Amino acid sequence: MALRIPLRVCPWWTLLCFGLLAAVARGSEKNHKYEDHEKVNLWVNKVGPYNNPQETYNYYYLPFCKRHPAMKAQHSWGGLGEVLQGNELIHSQLDIKFKESSTGTEICSMILDEHKASVFEDAIRRQYWFEMFIDDLPLWGFVGELKKDDKGVEQAYIYTSKKIDVSYNGDRIIQVNLTTAVPVLVAPGAKLDFRYSVDWHATKTPFSRRFERYLDYVFFEHKIHWFSLVNSFMMVLFLTGLVAIILMRTLRKDYARYARSAADALDGALDAESLERDFSEESGWKLVHGDVFRPPRHLTLLAASVGTGVQLVFLCTSVILLTIAGSFFEERGTILTCFIIAYALTSFIGGYVSGGLYARHEGRYWIRTMLLSASLFPGLCFGIAFGLNTIAIFYHSLAAVPFAYIMAVLLLWGFISFPLCLIGTIVGRNWNSIPNYPCRVKRIPSPIPDKHWYLRPWAICAAGGLLPFGSIFIEMYFVFTSFWNYKVYYIYGFLLLVVLILLVVSVCVTIVGTYFLLNAENYHWQWTAFGMSASTSFYVFLYSVHYFLFKTKMTGFFQTCFYFGYTSMFCLGLALLCGAVGYMAAAAFVRTIYRNVKCD
Ligand SMILES: *[C@@H]1O[C@H](CO)[C@@H](O)[C@H](O)[C@H]1NC(C)=O
């Protein structure tokens, strides 16, 4: 189901998606059109504590009785992303027919024994809520409520009645509301009669606008949002201006001086005095021309990281563009499915960039580099996900991913991502095999002079991330809040702007930082450039800790692990993405400034 929209947007995915993910269609829900008196499915999805969005359980984890206990549970298995995000739709067995109202129909009744009563009571005290779906529209409700009795003691009451209001326009369902009522005190021996009513109302709202009520316009149109965008934009203008002014002036002066002494040399005015003067004037970045193109330490890791990072830049931009085009946020799990498939398909780019970078530095272990590029990000994410899955299995949570879906992801990696990365590496190696650097590398590395602490690589790295972080952290609040606080994120056009600003700021900051580093005669610029922009993600991680402590009410081991597990994956991706952009910018910058220098 989750694949419906991507199929429409990009039909060439049809084969791939159906072959690999086998999404199950669900009758009329496929086209969202119903005939009068046609059966309408109500699916129950999950229950869990309201404050812990990832701690979810199967609806029947709570001892709710079933309408037809003997009937086999009918499942609706969704696409890859839907399952990975912990959804499991089970049919509620309720008889709902299109445009047929009913009142007080009995679902089932049960007598609470001691165990069931304590399970329900615990769930109500922890504010369990549940989620259901009608025609892909979600319905939410709390399991029960706490009421104070005469002595002021809080007692748990469970709602036994569900009233569903559905509005329709012609043959389509437009809006659904759920009202819970008739609270009954939870105690051993209590008799619970679960009932439901359905009311149908005609409406004029068009089908295309039925998701609008789930979008929190007030929250997302917040003034601070626009303020932050304008702010970041000013910062971009300021930074690009700064880069342009400082570097142009300094470099032009450097070039002019160099050109003068070259002209002197041509004129034969090569007396000892001018030679000495030139030599003493030669300081800063030009002195290290024999070392800047020396291969960096841990070349394999750098090549793999930069390759993956560039791949992530393409991946994120294309997923955001697809989401803008297709309104994917309306469908459970579609964005995640899209992300995973697009990762596999863009592996070629990762392989190409890492293979090319490695070959340009004349590295010899290209197979090892290729393996690392293919598995660096997926491997780390898979490791984190594996840990989280183990915890989820232990808790019997819905967040545990079924084995078949894990296999689907592994097959996607093995049969699409890996071969594409291999081909990319081979192409990259062949097209970039000549180093082609403006300056030859000296045989003996020069010593690096001791400079002030603020010109050391670690200080430059730590400072470098601050500005890019400053340009995105307000948007981070909105992204985090949608992810952890049940808001649908829908302003992807805005997100695209923020990503672009982040990239531009990272590029500017790395260029300035690299210039300072080279001027301090330190030629280890590759990792410094990478770390300078990658440190943005370190600040994002710090921000996420702040967010966890002060903006959410998550509790318990399970939710804490999931919060930090997902945040680590996100920060890891962000670090690779920013780092790669920084490295590419610095590499282009270094090539440019040394091109006009006479090297020896
Ligand atoms: C659902 O609730 C909202 C807000 O209370 C109301 O405006 C809307 O008319 C209701 N829809 C139906 C189908 O009852």
Coordinates of C-alpha atoms and ligand atoms in Angstrom, one line a residue:
M1 CA 0.0 0.0 0.0
A2 CA 2.7 2.4 1.0
L3 CA 4.1 2.1 -2.5
R4 CA 1.1 3.5 -4.3
I5 CA 2.3 7.0 -4.7
P6 CA 5.9 6.3 -5.8
L7 CA 4.5 4.0 -8.4
R8 CA 2.4 6.7 -9.8
V9 CA 5.3 9.2 -9.8
C10 CA 7.9 7.0 -11.2
P11 CA 6.5 4.0 -13.1
W12 CA 9.9 2.5 -13.7
W13 CA 10.0 1.6 -10.0
T14 CA 6.9 -0.7 -10.6
L15 CA 8.9 -3.8 -11.4
L16 CA 11.5 -3.3 -8.7
C17 CA 9.0 -2.5 -6.0
F18 CA 6.6 -5.3 -6.8
G19 CA 9.4 -7.8 -7.2
L20 CA 11.1 -7.0 -3.9
L21 CA 8.4 -5.7 -1.6
A22 CA 5.2 -7.4 -2.7
A23 CA 2.8 -4.9 -1.3
V24 CA -0.6 -6.4 -0.6
A25 CA -3.6 -4.6 -2.0
R26 CA -6.7 -4.3 0.1
G27 CA -9.9 -4.3 -2.0
S28 CA -11.7 -1.0 -2.4
E29 CA -9.1 0.7 -0.3
K30 CA -6.9 0.6 -3.3
N31 CA -8.7 3.3 -5.2
H32 CA -10.6 4.8 -2.2
K33 CA -13.9 4.4 -3.9
Y34 CA -16.9 2.6 -2.4
E35 CA -20.4 1.6 -3.5
D36 CA -23.3 2.0 -1.2
H37 CA -23.5 -0.7 1.5
E38 CA -20.0 -1.9 0.5
K39 CA -17.9 -3.2 3.3
V40 CA -15.5 -0.6 4.9
N41 CA -12.6 -2.1 6.8
L42 CA -11.6 -0.8 10.2
W43 CA -8.0 -1.8 10.9
V44 CA -6.6 -1.7 14.4
N45 CA -2.9 -0.9 14.4
K46 CA -1.1 -0.2 17.6
V47 CA -1.3 0.8 21.3
G48 CA 1.4 2.4 23.4
P49 CA 2.2 5.1 26.0
Y50 CA 1.4 8.5 24.6
N51 CA 4.7 10.0 25.6
N52 CA 6.8 7.2 24.0
P53 CA 6.0 7.3 20.3
Q54 CA 8.2 4.3 19.4
E55 CA 7.1 2.1 22.3
T56 CA 4.2 0.5 20.5
Y57 CA 2.5 -2.8 20.8
N58 CA 0.0 -4.8 18.8
Y59 CA -3.5 -3.7 19.6
Y60 CA -4.3 -7.1 21.1
Y61 CA -1.3 -6.9 23.4
L62 CA -3.9 -5.3 25.7
P63 CA -6.4 -8.0 26.6
F64 CA -9.3 -6.5 24.5
C65 CA -11.9 -9.1 23.6
K66 CA -12.5 -9.9 20.0
R67 CA -15.8 -10.0 18.1
H68 CA -15.1 -13.4 16.6
P69 CA -12.4 -14.9 18.8
A70 CA -12.3 -18.1 16.7
M71 CA -11.7 -16.3 13.4
K72 CA -8.1 -16.1 12.2
A73 CA -6.7 -12.6 12.5
Q74 CA -6.7 -10.9 9.0
H75 CA -3.6 -8.9 8.4
S76 CA -2.9 -6.2 6.0
W77 CA 0.8 -6.2 5.3
G78 CA 2.1 -2.9 4.0
G79 CA 5.2 -1.9 2.2
L80 CA 8.7 -2.0 3.6
G81 CA 8.7 1.4 5.2
E82 CA 5.3 0.9 6.8
V83 CA 6.6 -2.2 8.6
L84 CA 10.0 -0.8 9.5
Q85 CA 8.2 2.0 11.2
G86 CA 6.3 -0.5 13.4
N87 CA 2.8 -0.8 11.9
E88 CA 0.8 -4.0 11.9
L89 CA -2.7 -3.6 10.7
I90 CA -5.2 -6.3 12.0
H91 CA -8.8 -6.4 10.9
S92 CA -11.1 -5.2 13.7
Q93 CA -13.9 -7.6 12.6
L94 CA -16.4 -4.8 12.9
D95 CA -19.2 -4.7 10.3
I96 CA -19.0 -1.3 8.8
K97 CA -20.9 -0.6 5.6
F98 CA -20.6 2.4 3.4
K99 CA -23.3 4.9 4.3
E100 CA -25.0 2.5 6.8
S101 CA -25.3 4.0 10.2
S102 CA -25.5 1.9 13.3
T103 CA -26.0 2.7 17.0
G104 CA -24.7 0.8 20.0
T105 CA -23.8 -2.4 18.2
E106 CA -22.2 -4.8 20.5
I107 CA -18.6 -5.8 19.8
C108 CA -18.0 -8.2 22.6
S109 CA -18.2 -8.4 26.4
M110 CA -15.7 -9.7 28.9
I111 CA -15.3 -10.1 32.6
L112 CA -12.1 -8.7 34.0
D113 CA -10.0 -11.2 36.0
E114 CA -7.2 -10.0 38.2
H115 CA -4.5 -10.2 35.5
K116 CA -6.5 -8.4 32.8
A117 CA -7.5 -5.7 35.3
S118 CA -4.0 -5.0 36.2
V119 CA -2.8 -4.9 32.6
F120 CA -5.6 -2.4 31.7
E121 CA -5.0 -0.3 34.8
D122 CA -1.3 -0.1 34.1
A123 CA -1.9 0.9 30.5
I124 CA -4.4 3.6 31.6
R125 CA -2.0 5.0 34.2
R126 CA 0.7 5.2 31.5
Q127 CA -1.8 7.1 29.1
Y128 CA -2.0 4.4 26.5
W129 CA -3.5 5.5 23.2
F130 CA -4.4 3.4 20.2
E131 CA -4.5 4.0 16.5
M132 CA -6.9 2.6 13.9
F133 CA -7.3 3.1 10.2
I134 CA -10.4 3.5 8.0
D135 CA -9.5 3.9 4.3
D136 CA -6.0 4.9 5.2
L137 CA -7.2 7.7 7.5
P138 CA -6.0 7.4 11.1
L139 CA -8.2 7.4 14.2
W140 CA -6.8 8.0 17.6
G141 CA -8.2 7.5 21.0
F142 CA -7.1 6.9 24.6
V143 CA -7.7 3.5 26.2
G144 CA -9.1 5.1 29.3
E145 CA -8.8 7.9 31.8
L146 CA -8.0 8.5 35.4
K147 CA -10.6 10.0 37.7
K148 CA -10.4 10.9 41.3
D149 CA -12.8 9.2 43.7
D150 CA -14.2 10.7 46.9
K151 CA -11.0 10.1 48.8
G152 CA -8.9 11.8 46.2
V153 CA -7.4 8.5 45.0
E154 CA -7.0 8.2 41.2
Q155 CA -8.9 5.3 39.7
A156 CA -8.5 3.9 36.2
Y157 CA -11.6 3.9 34.0
I158 CA -11.7 2.2 30.6
Y159 CA -13.8 3.5 27.7
T160 CA -16.1 0.8 26.4
S161 CA -17.9 2.7 23.7
K162 CA -16.5 4.0 20.4
K163 CA -18.4 6.3 18.2
I164 CA -17.1 6.8 14.7
D165 CA -18.3 9.7 12.6
V166 CA -17.5 9.4 8.9
S167 CA -18.1 12.0 6.3
Y168 CA -18.3 11.1 2.7
N169 CA -18.4 12.9 -0.6
G170 CA -20.0 10.9 -3.3
D171 CA -18.3 7.5 -3.3
R172 CA -15.3 8.6 -1.2
I173 CA -14.5 8.8 2.5
I174 CA -13.3 12.3 3.4
Q175 CA -13.1 12.5 7.2
V176 CA -13.3 10.2 10.2
N177 CA -13.6 11.1 13.9
L178 CA -13.5 8.8 16.8
T179 CA -15.2 9.6 20.2
T180 CA -14.7 7.3 23.1
A181 CA -17.2 7.2 25.9
V182 CA -18.8 5.2 28.7
P183 CA -15.9 4.8 31.1
V184 CA -16.1 1.8 33.4
L185 CA -14.1 1.3 36.5
V186 CA -11.3 -1.2 36.0
A187 CA -11.4 -3.8 38.8
P188 CA -11.3 -7.6 39.0
G189 CA -14.8 -8.9 38.3
A190 CA -16.0 -5.8 36.4
K191 CA -18.1 -6.6 33.3
L192 CA -17.1 -4.7 30.2
D193 CA -19.5 -4.4 27.3
F194 CA -17.7 -3.0 24.3
R195 CA -20.0 -1.2 21.8
Y196 CA -19.6 0.9 18.7
S197 CA -21.7 3.3 16.6
V198 CA -21.1 4.6 13.2
D199 CA -22.6 7.8 11.8
W200 CA -22.4 8.9 8.2
H201 CA -22.5 12.5 7.1
A202 CA -22.4 14.0 3.6
T203 CA -19.8 16.7 3.0
K204 CA -18.6 18.9 0.1
T205 CA -14.9 18.7 0.9
P206 CA -13.1 17.3 -2.1
F207 CA -11.1 14.1 -1.8
S208 CA -7.8 15.8 -2.6
R209 CA -8.1 17.9 0.6
R210 CA -8.8 15.2 3.0
F211 CA -5.4 15.1 4.6
E212 CA -5.3 18.8 5.4
R213 CA -6.8 18.4 8.8
Y214 CA -3.8 16.3 9.9
L215 CA -1.4 19.2 9.0
D216 CA -0.8 21.5 11.8
Y217 CA -0.7 24.8 10.0
V218 CA -0.6 26.9 13.1
F219 CA 2.5 25.0 14.4
F220 CA 4.4 25.0 11.1
E221 CA 3.6 28.5 10.0
H222 CA 5.1 29.8 13.2
K223 CA 6.8 33.1 12.9
I224 CA 10.1 31.9 14.3
H225 CA 10.2 29.5 11.3
W226 CA 10.3 32.3 8.8
F227 CA 12.5 34.4 11.0
S228 CA 15.0 31.6 11.1
L229 CA 14.9 31.3 7.3
V230 CA 15.5 35.0 6.8
N231 CA 18.2 34.8 9.4
S232 CA 20.0 31.9 7.8
F233 CA 19.7 33.6 4.5
M234 CA 21.4 36.7 5.8
M235 CA 24.1 34.6 7.2
V236 CA 24.7 33.0 3.8
L237 CA 24.9 36.3 2.2
F238 CA 27.3 37.5 4.9
L239 CA 29.5 34.4 4.7
T240 CA 29.7 34.2 0.9
G241 CA 30.6 37.9 0.9
L242 CA 33.2 37.3 3.6
V243 CA 34.7 34.4 1.6
A244 CA 34.8 36.4 -1.6
I245 CA 36.3 39.5 0.0
I246 CA 38.9 38.0 2.2
L247 CA 40.1 35.4 -0.2
M248 CA 40.1 37.6 -3.2
R249 CA 42.1 40.3 -1.6
T250 CA 44.6 38.0 0.0
L251 CA 45.0 35.7 -2.9
R252 CA 45.3 38.6 -5.3
K253 CA 48.0 40.2 -3.2
D254 CA 49.8 36.8 -3.0
Y255 CA 49.6 36.3 -6.7
A256 CA 50.8 39.8 -7.5
R257 CA 53.8 39.5 -5.3
Y258 CA 54.6 36.2 -6.8
A259 CA 54.2 37.5 -10.3
R260 CA 56.6 40.4 -9.5
S261 CA 59.3 38.2 -8.3
A262 CA 58.9 35.9 -11.3
A263 CA 59.3 38.9 -13.6
D264 CA 62.4 39.9 -11.6
A265 CA 63.9 36.5 -12.1
L266 CA 63.2 36.7 -15.8
D267 CA 64.9 40.0 -16.1
G268 CA 68.1 38.5 -14.6
A269 CA 67.8 40.7 -11.5
L270 CA 68.4 37.7 -9.4
D271 CA 70.7 39.2 -6.8
A272 CA 71.1 37.7 -3.4
E273 CA 69.2 40.5 -1.8
S274 CA 65.9 40.1 -3.7
L275 CA 66.2 36.4 -3.4
E276 CA 66.4 36.7 0.3
R277 CA 63.5 39.2 0.4
D278 CA 61.3 36.8 -1.6
F279 CA 62.2 34.0 0.6
S280 CA 61.4 35.7 3.8
E281 CA 58.2 37.0 2.3
E282 CA 57.2 33.5 1.3
S283 CA 55.1 32.4 4.1
G284 CA 51.7 30.9 4.7
W285 CA 50.0 28.6 2.3
K286 CA 52.5 28.8 -0.5
L287 CA 55.2 27.2 1.5
V288 CA 53.4 23.9 1.8
H289 CA 52.9 23.4 -1.9
G290 CA 55.1 20.3 -1.8
D291 CA 52.9 18.8 0.8
V292 CA 49.3 19.7 0.2
F293 CA 48.7 17.0 -2.3
R294 CA 50.3 14.3 -0.1
P295 CA 47.7 11.5 0.4
P296 CA 45.8 11.9 3.7
R297 CA 46.1 9.5 6.5
H298 CA 43.5 6.7 6.5
L299 CA 42.8 7.3 2.8
T300 CA 40.5 4.3 2.6
L301 CA 38.2 5.7 5.3
L302 CA 38.3 9.2 3.8
A303 CA 37.4 7.9 0.3
A304 CA 34.5 5.8 1.7
S305 CA 33.2 8.6 3.8
V306 CA 33.3 11.2 1.1
G307 CA 31.8 8.8 -1.4
T308 CA 28.9 8.0 1.0
G309 CA 28.4 11.6 1.8
V310 CA 28.1 12.7 -1.8
Q311 CA 25.7 9.9 -2.3
L312 CA 23.6 11.2 0.6
V313 CA 23.5 14.7 -0.8
F314 CA 22.0 13.3 -4.0
L315 CA 19.8 11.0 -2.1
C316 CA 18.3 13.6 0.3
T317 CA 17.7 16.1 -2.4
S318 CA 16.0 13.6 -4.6
V319 CA 13.8 12.2 -1.8
I320 CA 12.8 15.7 -0.8
L321 CA 12.0 16.6 -4.4
L322 CA 10.0 13.4 -4.9
T323 CA 8.1 14.1 -1.6
I324 CA 7.3 17.6 -2.8
A325 CA 6.0 16.2 -6.1
G326 CA 4.1 13.3 -4.7
S327 CA 2.9 14.3 -1.2
F328 CA 4.3 11.1 0.2
F329 CA 3.8 12.3 3.8
E330 CA 0.1 11.3 3.4
E331 CA 1.0 7.6 3.3
R332 CA 2.4 5.6 6.1
G333 CA 6.1 4.6 5.5
T334 CA 6.3 5.9 1.9
I335 CA 9.2 8.3 2.6
L336 CA 11.2 5.6 4.3
T337 CA 10.6 3.1 1.5
C338 CA 11.6 5.7 -1.0
F339 CA 14.7 6.5 1.0
I340 CA 15.8 2.9 1.2
I341 CA 15.2 2.2 -2.5
A342 CA 16.8 5.5 -3.5
Y343 CA 19.9 4.7 -1.4
A344 CA 20.3 1.4 -3.2
L345 CA 19.9 3.1 -6.6
T346 CA 22.3 6.0 -5.8
S347 CA 25.1 3.6 -4.7
F348 CA 26.7 4.1 -8.0
I349 CA 27.5 7.8 -7.1
G350 CA 29.0 6.7 -3.8
G351 CA 31.2 4.1 -5.5
Y352 CA 32.2 6.6 -8.3
V353 CA 33.3 9.4 -5.9
S354 CA 35.1 7.1 -3.5
G355 CA 36.8 5.1 -6.3
G356 CA 37.9 8.3 -8.0
L357 CA 39.2 9.9 -4.9
Y358 CA 41.1 6.8 -4.0
A359 CA 42.6 6.4 -7.4
R360 CA 43.7 10.1 -7.6
H361 CA 45.8 9.5 -4.5
E362 CA 47.2 6.4 -6.0
G363 CA 45.9 4.1 -3.4
R364 CA 46.5 0.4 -3.9
Y365 CA 43.8 -1.4 -2.0
W366 CA 40.8 -0.3 -4.1
I367 CA 38.8 -3.4 -3.3
R368 CA 39.0 -2.8 0.4
T369 CA 37.9 0.8 -0.3
M370 CA 35.0 -0.3 -2.4
L371 CA 33.8 -2.7 0.3
L372 CA 34.0 0.0 2.9
S373 CA 32.1 2.5 0.8
A374 CA 29.4 0.0 0.1
S375 CA 29.0 -1.0 3.7
L376 CA 30.0 2.0 5.8
F377 CA 26.6 3.8 6.2
P378 CA 24.3 0.8 5.7
G379 CA 26.5 -1.3 8.0
L380 CA 26.4 1.2 10.9
C381 CA 22.7 1.8 10.5
F382 CA 22.1 -1.9 10.3
G383 CA 24.2 -2.4 13.5
I384 CA 22.2 0.2 15.4
A385 CA 18.9 -1.1 14.0
F386 CA 19.9 -4.6 15.0
G387 CA 20.5 -3.5 18.5
L388 CA 17.1 -1.7 18.6
N389 CA 15.4 -4.7 17.1
T390 CA 16.7 -7.0 19.8
I391 CA 15.4 -4.7 22.4
A392 CA 12.0 -4.5 20.6
I393 CA 11.8 -8.3 20.4
F394 CA 12.6 -8.5 24.1
Y395 CA 9.7 -6.1 24.9
H396 CA 7.3 -7.8 22.4
S397 CA 6.9 -4.4 20.7
L398 CA 5.6 -3.8 17.3
A399 CA 8.8 -1.9 16.6
A400 CA 10.4 -5.3 16.1
V401 CA 10.8 -5.9 12.3
P402 CA 9.7 -9.3 10.9
F403 CA 12.4 -11.5 9.5
A404 CA 11.1 -11.3 6.0
Y405 CA 11.5 -7.5 5.9
I406 CA 15.0 -7.7 7.2
M407 CA 15.8 -10.1 4.4
A408 CA 14.2 -7.8 1.9
V409 CA 16.5 -5.0 3.0
L410 CA 19.6 -7.2 2.9
L411 CA 18.7 -8.5 -0.6
L412 CA 18.2 -4.9 -1.7
W413 CA 21.7 -4.1 -0.5
G414 CA 23.3 -7.3 -1.8
F415 CA 21.7 -7.3 -5.3
I416 CA 21.3 -3.6 -6.1
S417 CA 23.4 -1.4 -3.8
F418 CA 26.5 -3.5 -3.8
P419 CA 26.8 -4.2 -7.5
L420 CA 26.1 -0.5 -8.3
C421 CA 28.8 0.6 -5.9
L422 CA 31.2 -1.9 -7.5
I423 CA 30.5 -0.6 -11.0
G424 CA 30.7 3.0 -9.7
T425 CA 34.1 2.3 -8.2
I426 CA 35.5 0.8 -11.4
V427 CA 34.2 3.7 -13.6
G428 CA 35.5 6.2 -11.0
R429 CA 38.9 4.6 -11.0
N430 CA 39.2 4.5 -14.8
W431 CA 38.2 8.1 -15.2
N432 CA 40.3 9.5 -12.4
S433 CA 43.4 7.4 -12.5
I434 CA 45.8 10.3 -13.3
P435 CA 46.5 12.4 -10.2
N436 CA 46.9 15.6 -12.3
Y437 CA 47.9 17.8 -9.4
P438 CA 49.3 21.3 -10.0
C439 CA 52.2 20.6 -7.6
R440 CA 54.4 17.6 -7.2
V441 CA 54.6 16.1 -3.7
K442 CA 58.0 16.4 -2.0
R443 CA 59.6 13.2 -1.0
I444 CA 60.2 14.3 2.6
P445 CA 57.2 15.8 4.5
S446 CA 57.9 19.2 6.0
P447 CA 57.6 19.7 9.7
I448 CA 54.5 21.5 10.8
P449 CA 55.3 24.6 12.9
D450 CA 53.6 25.0 16.3
K451 CA 50.9 27.6 16.0
H452 CA 48.3 29.1 18.4
W453 CA 45.8 26.6 19.7
Y454 CA 43.1 28.1 17.6
L455 CA 44.9 27.2 14.4
R456 CA 45.2 23.6 15.3
P457 CA 43.0 21.2 13.4
W458 CA 40.8 20.2 16.3
A459 CA 40.0 23.8 17.2
I460 CA 39.1 24.6 13.5
C461 CA 36.9 21.5 13.4
A462 CA 35.1 22.4 16.6
A463 CA 34.5 26.0 15.4
G464 CA 33.6 25.0 11.9
G465 CA 30.4 23.3 12.8
L466 CA 28.9 26.2 14.7
L467 CA 27.7 28.3 11.8
P468 CA 26.1 25.5 9.8
F469 CA 24.4 24.3 12.9
G470 CA 23.2 27.8 13.6
S471 CA 21.6 27.9 10.1
I472 CA 19.6 24.7 10.7
F473 CA 18.9 24.3 14.4
I474 CA 15.5 26.0 14.4
E475 CA 14.4 23.8 11.6
M476 CA 15.7 20.9 13.6
Y477 CA 13.2 21.7 16.3
F478 CA 10.4 21.3 13.8
V479 CA 11.8 18.1 12.3
F480 CA 12.3 16.6 15.8
T481 CA 8.9 17.6 16.9
S482 CA 7.2 16.0 13.9
F483 CA 9.1 12.9 14.5
W484 CA 8.8 12.5 18.2
N485 CA 5.5 14.4 18.9
Y486 CA 3.0 13.2 16.4
K487 CA 3.0 16.0 13.9
V488 CA 3.0 15.4 10.2
Y489 CA 5.9 17.1 8.6
Y490 CA 4.7 18.5 5.3
I491 CA 6.8 21.6 4.5
Y492 CA 9.3 19.8 2.4
G493 CA 9.8 22.8 0.1
F494 CA 11.0 24.7 3.2
L495 CA 13.2 21.7 4.2
L496 CA 14.8 21.8 0.7
L497 CA 15.7 25.5 1.2
V498 CA 17.2 24.7 4.6
V499 CA 19.3 21.9 3.2
L500 CA 20.6 24.2 0.4
I501 CA 21.5 26.8 3.0
L502 CA 23.2 24.2 5.1
L503 CA 25.3 23.1 2.1
V504 CA 26.3 26.7 1.1
V505 CA 27.2 27.6 4.7
S506 CA 29.3 24.4 5.0
V507 CA 31.1 25.1 1.7
C508 CA 31.9 28.7 2.8
V509 CA 33.0 27.7 6.3
T510 CA 35.3 24.9 5.1
I511 CA 37.0 27.2 2.5
V512 CA 37.7 29.9 5.1
G513 CA 38.9 27.2 7.6
T514 CA 41.1 25.5 5.1
Y515 CA 42.7 28.8 4.2
F516 CA 43.5 29.5 7.8
L517 CA 44.9 26.0 8.3
L518 CA 47.2 26.2 5.2
N519 CA 48.3 29.7 6.2
A520 CA 49.5 28.2 9.5
E521 CA 51.6 25.9 7.3
N522 CA 49.6 22.9 8.3
Y523 CA 49.0 20.7 5.2
H524 CA 46.7 18.1 6.8
W525 CA 43.7 19.8 5.3
Q526 CA 41.8 16.8 4.1
W527 CA 40.5 15.4 7.4
T528 CA 40.3 18.9 8.9
A529 CA 38.0 20.0 6.1
F530 CA 35.9 16.9 6.5
G531 CA 35.7 17.3 10.3
M532 CA 35.0 21.0 10.1
S533 CA 31.6 20.6 8.5
A534 CA 30.9 17.2 9.9
S535 CA 31.1 18.7 13.4
T536 CA 27.7 20.3 12.6
S537 CA 26.2 16.9 13.3
F538 CA 27.9 16.8 16.7
Y539 CA 26.1 20.0 17.7
V540 CA 22.9 18.5 16.3
F541 CA 23.4 15.5 18.6
L542 CA 24.0 17.8 21.6
Y543 CA 20.8 19.6 20.7
S544 CA 19.0 16.3 20.5
V545 CA 20.1 15.6 24.1
H546 CA 18.6 18.9 25.1
Y547 CA 15.4 18.1 23.2
F548 CA 15.1 14.8 24.9
L549 CA 15.5 16.2 28.4
F550 CA 13.4 19.4 28.1
K551 CA 11.0 19.0 25.2
T552 CA 9.7 15.4 25.5
K553 CA 8.3 13.3 28.3
M554 CA 9.8 10.0 27.2
T555 CA 10.4 7.5 29.9
G556 CA 11.9 4.1 30.2
F557 CA 14.8 2.1 28.7
F558 CA 13.0 1.1 25.5
Q559 CA 12.1 4.6 24.4
T560 CA 15.5 6.1 25.5
C561 CA 17.3 3.5 23.3
F562 CA 15.0 4.2 20.4
Y563 CA 15.4 7.9 20.7
F564 CA 19.2 7.8 20.8
G565 CA 19.4 5.0 18.3
Y566 CA 17.4 6.9 15.7
T567 CA 19.2 10.2 16.5
S568 CA 22.6 8.5 16.1
M569 CA 21.6 7.2 12.7
F570 CA 20.4 10.7 11.7
C571 CA 23.6 12.4 13.0
L572 CA 25.8 9.8 11.3
G573 CA 24.1 10.5 8.0
L574 CA 24.3 14.2 8.5
A575 CA 28.0 14.1 9.5
L576 CA 28.9 12.1 6.3
L577 CA 26.8 14.5 4.2
C578 CA 28.2 17.7 5.6
G579 CA 31.7 16.3 5.8
A580 CA 31.7 15.2 2.2
V581 CA 30.5 18.6 1.0
G582 CA 33.1 20.3 3.1
Y583 CA 35.9 18.1 1.7
M584 CA 34.8 18.5 -1.9
A585 CA 34.7 22.3 -1.5
A586 CA 38.1 22.4 0.2
A587 CA 39.6 20.1 -2.5
A588 CA 38.4 22.3 -5.2
F589 CA 39.6 25.4 -3.4
V590 CA 43.1 23.9 -2.8
R591 CA 43.4 22.9 -6.5
T592 CA 42.4 26.4 -7.5
I593 CA 44.8 28.3 -5.4
Y594 CA 47.8 26.2 -6.2
R595 CA 47.2 26.1 -9.9
N596 CA 48.8 29.6 -10.4
V597 CA 51.7 29.0 -8.1
K598 CA 55.1 28.0 -9.4
C599 CA 55.7 24.9 -7.4
D600 CA 59.5 24.4 -7.2
Ligands
LIG1 C1 -14.8 15.8 13.3 O1 -14.5 16.7 14.3 C2 -14.2 18.0 13.9 C3 -13.8 18.9 15.0 O2 -14.5 18.6 16.2 C4 -15.5 18.6 13.2 O3 -15.3 19.9 12.7 C5 -15.9 17.6 12.0 O4 -17.1 18.1 11.5 C6 -16.1 16.2 12.5 N1 -16.3 15.4 11.4 C7 -17.2 14.4 11.4 C8 -17.2 13.6 10.2 O5 -18.0 14.2 12.3

